[in-house]
């Protein structure tokens, strides 16, 4: 399956479900995306029950067809407390022989020194970039598993915290990704030519 042929899908085959195991595998493979200091700030709430979808409807500005027909709506958040996982991540890296102990210790010391003077807005911006990488990874991974997706940015970012039971002081909403099996071809779209987007120096 050619990932370059990915299209944003707005109507799915509503009788198609995706198992827990497959959704977990898609998320785990999407987690291979790069992130600053390998902190992996992306967090997902996977909504697929009728109750969950009904609740999500109140936070959407549109996209009702995606909500009704998709196998799941994956809400992505950026975790502003991502550094709470630093020790866990680096300890496991050391245990698997992927990182020398002295590198782990230096990284953890850098984080401890940085935390008192950290700019939350800058950290949020960096986390949103990391989450964007993971989101695109998830959409390509889903396609490799035989599923289609569509990223959704138009939703009520305030209401989504209650829908997903997430702490607004810790998390920032990034996007919603619908996932399922396409029941349409998806729109053909135009992309800018090379000269409009890149230059050689």
Coordinates of C-alpha atoms in Angstrom, one line a residue:
X1 CA 0.0 0.0 0.0
X2 CA 1.5 3.3 -1.1
X3 CA 1.4 5.8 1.8
X4 CA 1.9 8.6 -0.7
X5 CA -1.7 7.9 -1.9
X6 CA -3.2 8.7 1.5
X7 CA -6.3 10.9 1.3
X8 CA -8.3 12.5 4.1
X9 CA -11.5 10.4 4.4
X10 CA -14.8 11.8 5.7
X11 CA -17.1 8.8 5.2
X12 CA -16.2 5.3 6.5
X13 CA -17.9 1.9 6.3
X14 CA -19.8 2.1 9.5
X15 CA -20.0 -1.7 10.0
X16 CA -16.2 -2.0 10.3
X17 CA -14.7 -2.2 13.8
X18 CA -11.1 -2.2 14.8
X19 CA -10.0 -4.5 17.6
X20 CA -8.2 -3.3 20.7
X21 CA -5.1 -5.2 19.7
X22 CA -4.9 -3.5 16.2
X23 CA -5.5 0.0 17.7
X24 CA -2.8 -0.7 20.3
X25 CA -0.4 -1.8 17.6
X26 CA -1.1 1.3 15.5
X27 CA -0.5 3.6 18.4
X28 CA 2.7 1.7 19.4
X29 CA 4.1 2.0 15.9
X30 CA 3.1 5.6 15.7
X31 CA 5.1 6.1 18.9
X32 CA 8.3 5.5 16.8
X33 CA 8.0 9.1 15.7
X34 CA 10.9 11.3 16.8
X35 CA 10.5 13.8 19.7
X36 CA 12.7 16.4 21.5
X37 CA 14.9 14.5 24.0
X38 CA 12.7 11.5 23.2
X39 CA 10.1 12.6 25.7
X40 CA 7.1 11.5 23.5
X41 CA 4.6 14.0 24.8
X42 CA 1.7 12.7 22.7
X43 CA -1.3 11.2 24.7
X44 CA -4.3 9.6 23.0
X45 CA -7.9 9.2 24.1
X46 CA -9.5 6.6 21.7
X47 CA -13.3 7.2 21.5
X48 CA -15.4 4.5 19.8
X49 CA -18.3 3.6 22.1
X50 CA -21.7 5.0 21.3
X51 CA -21.7 6.8 24.6
X52 CA -18.3 8.3 24.0
X53 CA -19.1 9.4 20.4
X54 CA -22.4 11.1 21.6
X55 CA -20.4 13.0 24.2
X56 CA -17.8 14.0 21.6
X57 CA -20.5 15.4 19.3
X58 CA -20.9 18.3 21.6
X59 CA -17.3 19.3 21.2
X60 CA -17.3 19.1 17.4
X61 CA -18.0 22.1 15.1
X62 CA -18.7 19.7 12.2
X63 CA -17.4 16.3 11.0
X64 CA -20.6 14.6 12.2
X65 CA -20.4 12.0 9.3
X66 CA -16.8 11.1 10.4
X67 CA -18.0 10.7 13.9
X68 CA -21.0 8.5 13.0
X69 CA -19.2 6.2 10.5
X70 CA -15.6 5.9 11.8
X71 CA -14.4 3.0 13.8
X72 CA -12.9 5.4 16.3
X73 CA -12.1 9.0 16.9
X74 CA -8.6 9.4 18.3
X75 CA -8.1 12.6 20.3
X76 CA -4.5 13.7 20.7
X77 CA -3.1 15.8 23.5
X78 CA 0.3 17.3 24.3
X79 CA 1.5 16.5 27.8
X80 CA 3.1 19.5 29.5
X81 CA 4.4 17.2 32.2
X82 CA 6.2 15.0 29.7
X83 CA 9.4 15.2 31.8
X84 CA 7.8 13.1 34.5
X85 CA 8.6 10.1 32.2
X86 CA 12.3 11.1 31.7
X87 CA 13.7 8.7 34.2
X88 CA 11.5 5.8 33.0
X89 CA 12.5 6.4 29.4
X90 CA 16.2 6.8 30.0
X91 CA 16.4 4.0 32.6
X92 CA 14.9 1.6 30.1
X93 CA 17.3 2.8 27.4
X94 CA 20.2 2.1 29.7
X95 CA 18.8 -1.3 30.7
X96 CA 18.6 -2.3 27.0
X97 CA 22.1 -1.0 26.2
X98 CA 20.8 1.8 24.1
X99 CA 22.2 4.6 26.2
X100 CA 25.3 4.9 28.4
X101 CA 24.6 5.6 32.1
X102 CA 26.6 8.8 32.0
X103 CA 24.4 10.1 29.1
X104 CA 21.3 9.3 31.1
X105 CA 22.7 11.0 34.2
X106 CA 23.6 14.1 32.2
X107 CA 20.2 14.3 30.5
X108 CA 18.4 14.0 33.8
X109 CA 20.6 16.6 35.4
X110 CA 19.9 19.0 32.4
X111 CA 16.1 18.4 32.9
X112 CA 16.3 19.1 36.6
X113 CA 18.2 22.3 36.0
X114 CA 15.9 23.4 33.3
X115 CA 12.6 22.8 35.1
X116 CA 12.6 25.8 37.5
X117 CA 13.0 28.3 34.6
X118 CA 11.1 26.5 31.9
X119 CA 8.8 28.6 29.6
X120 CA 5.6 26.6 29.4
X121 CA 4.5 28.3 26.2
X122 CA 7.8 27.4 24.4
X123 CA 7.5 23.9 25.8
X124 CA 4.0 23.6 24.5
X125 CA 5.0 24.8 21.1
X126 CA 7.8 22.2 21.0
X127 CA 5.4 19.5 22.1
X128 CA 2.9 20.5 19.4
X129 CA 5.7 20.0 16.8
X130 CA 6.4 16.5 18.3
X131 CA 2.7 15.6 18.3
X132 CA 2.4 16.7 14.7
X133 CA 5.2 14.2 13.8
X134 CA 3.4 11.4 15.7
X135 CA 0.0 12.3 14.2
X136 CA 1.4 12.0 10.6
X137 CA 3.1 8.8 11.6
X138 CA -0.1 7.4 13.0
X139 CA -2.0 8.2 9.8
X140 CA 0.7 6.4 7.7
X141 CA 0.8 3.5 10.1
X142 CA -3.0 3.2 10.0
X143 CA -2.8 3.0 6.2
X144 CA -0.3 0.2 6.3
X145 CA -2.7 -1.7 8.5
X146 CA -5.4 -1.2 5.9
X147 CA -7.3 1.8 7.5
X148 CA -7.9 5.3 6.4
X149 CA -7.8 8.5 8.5
X150 CA -8.6 12.2 8.6
X151 CA -7.0 14.9 10.9
X152 CA -9.5 17.3 12.4
X153 CA -8.5 20.6 14.0
X154 CA -11.9 22.2 14.1
X155 CA -13.3 21.4 17.5
X156 CA -14.0 23.1 20.8
X157 CA -10.7 23.0 22.6
X158 CA -12.2 23.9 25.9
X159 CA -15.0 21.3 25.8
X160 CA -12.7 18.5 24.8
X161 CA -11.2 18.3 28.3
X162 CA -14.5 17.2 29.8
X163 CA -15.3 14.8 26.9
X164 CA -11.9 13.1 27.4
X165 CA -11.6 13.6 31.2
X166 CA -8.3 15.3 30.8
X167 CA -6.7 18.0 33.1
X168 CA -6.5 21.3 31.2
X169 CA -3.6 22.4 33.4
X170 CA -1.5 19.6 32.2
X171 CA -2.6 18.8 28.6
X172 CA -3.2 20.9 25.5
X173 CA -5.4 19.5 22.7
X174 CA -3.7 18.9 19.4
X175 CA -6.2 17.3 17.0
X176 CA -8.7 14.5 16.5
X177 CA -7.9 11.7 14.0
X178 CA -10.8 9.7 12.6
X179 CA -10.0 6.2 11.6
X180 CA -11.8 3.4 9.7
X181 CA -12.2 1.9 6.3
X182 CA -13.0 4.4 3.6
X183 CA -16.5 4.4 2.0
X184 CA -15.4 7.1 -0.5
X185 CA -12.4 7.7 -2.6
X186 CA -11.3 11.0 -0.9
X187 CA -10.8 14.3 -2.7
X188 CA -8.0 14.8 -5.2
X189 CA -6.1 17.9 -4.0
X190 CA -3.4 20.2 -5.4
X191 CA 0.1 20.5 -4.0
X192 CA 2.4 23.4 -4.6
X193 CA 5.4 22.8 -7.0
X194 CA 8.9 22.4 -5.6
X195 CA 9.9 26.0 -6.5
X196 CA 7.1 27.4 -4.3
X197 CA 8.1 25.4 -1.2
X198 CA 11.9 24.9 -1.4
X199 CA 15.1 26.4 -2.5
X200 CA 18.7 25.2 -2.9
X201 CA 21.5 27.2 -1.4

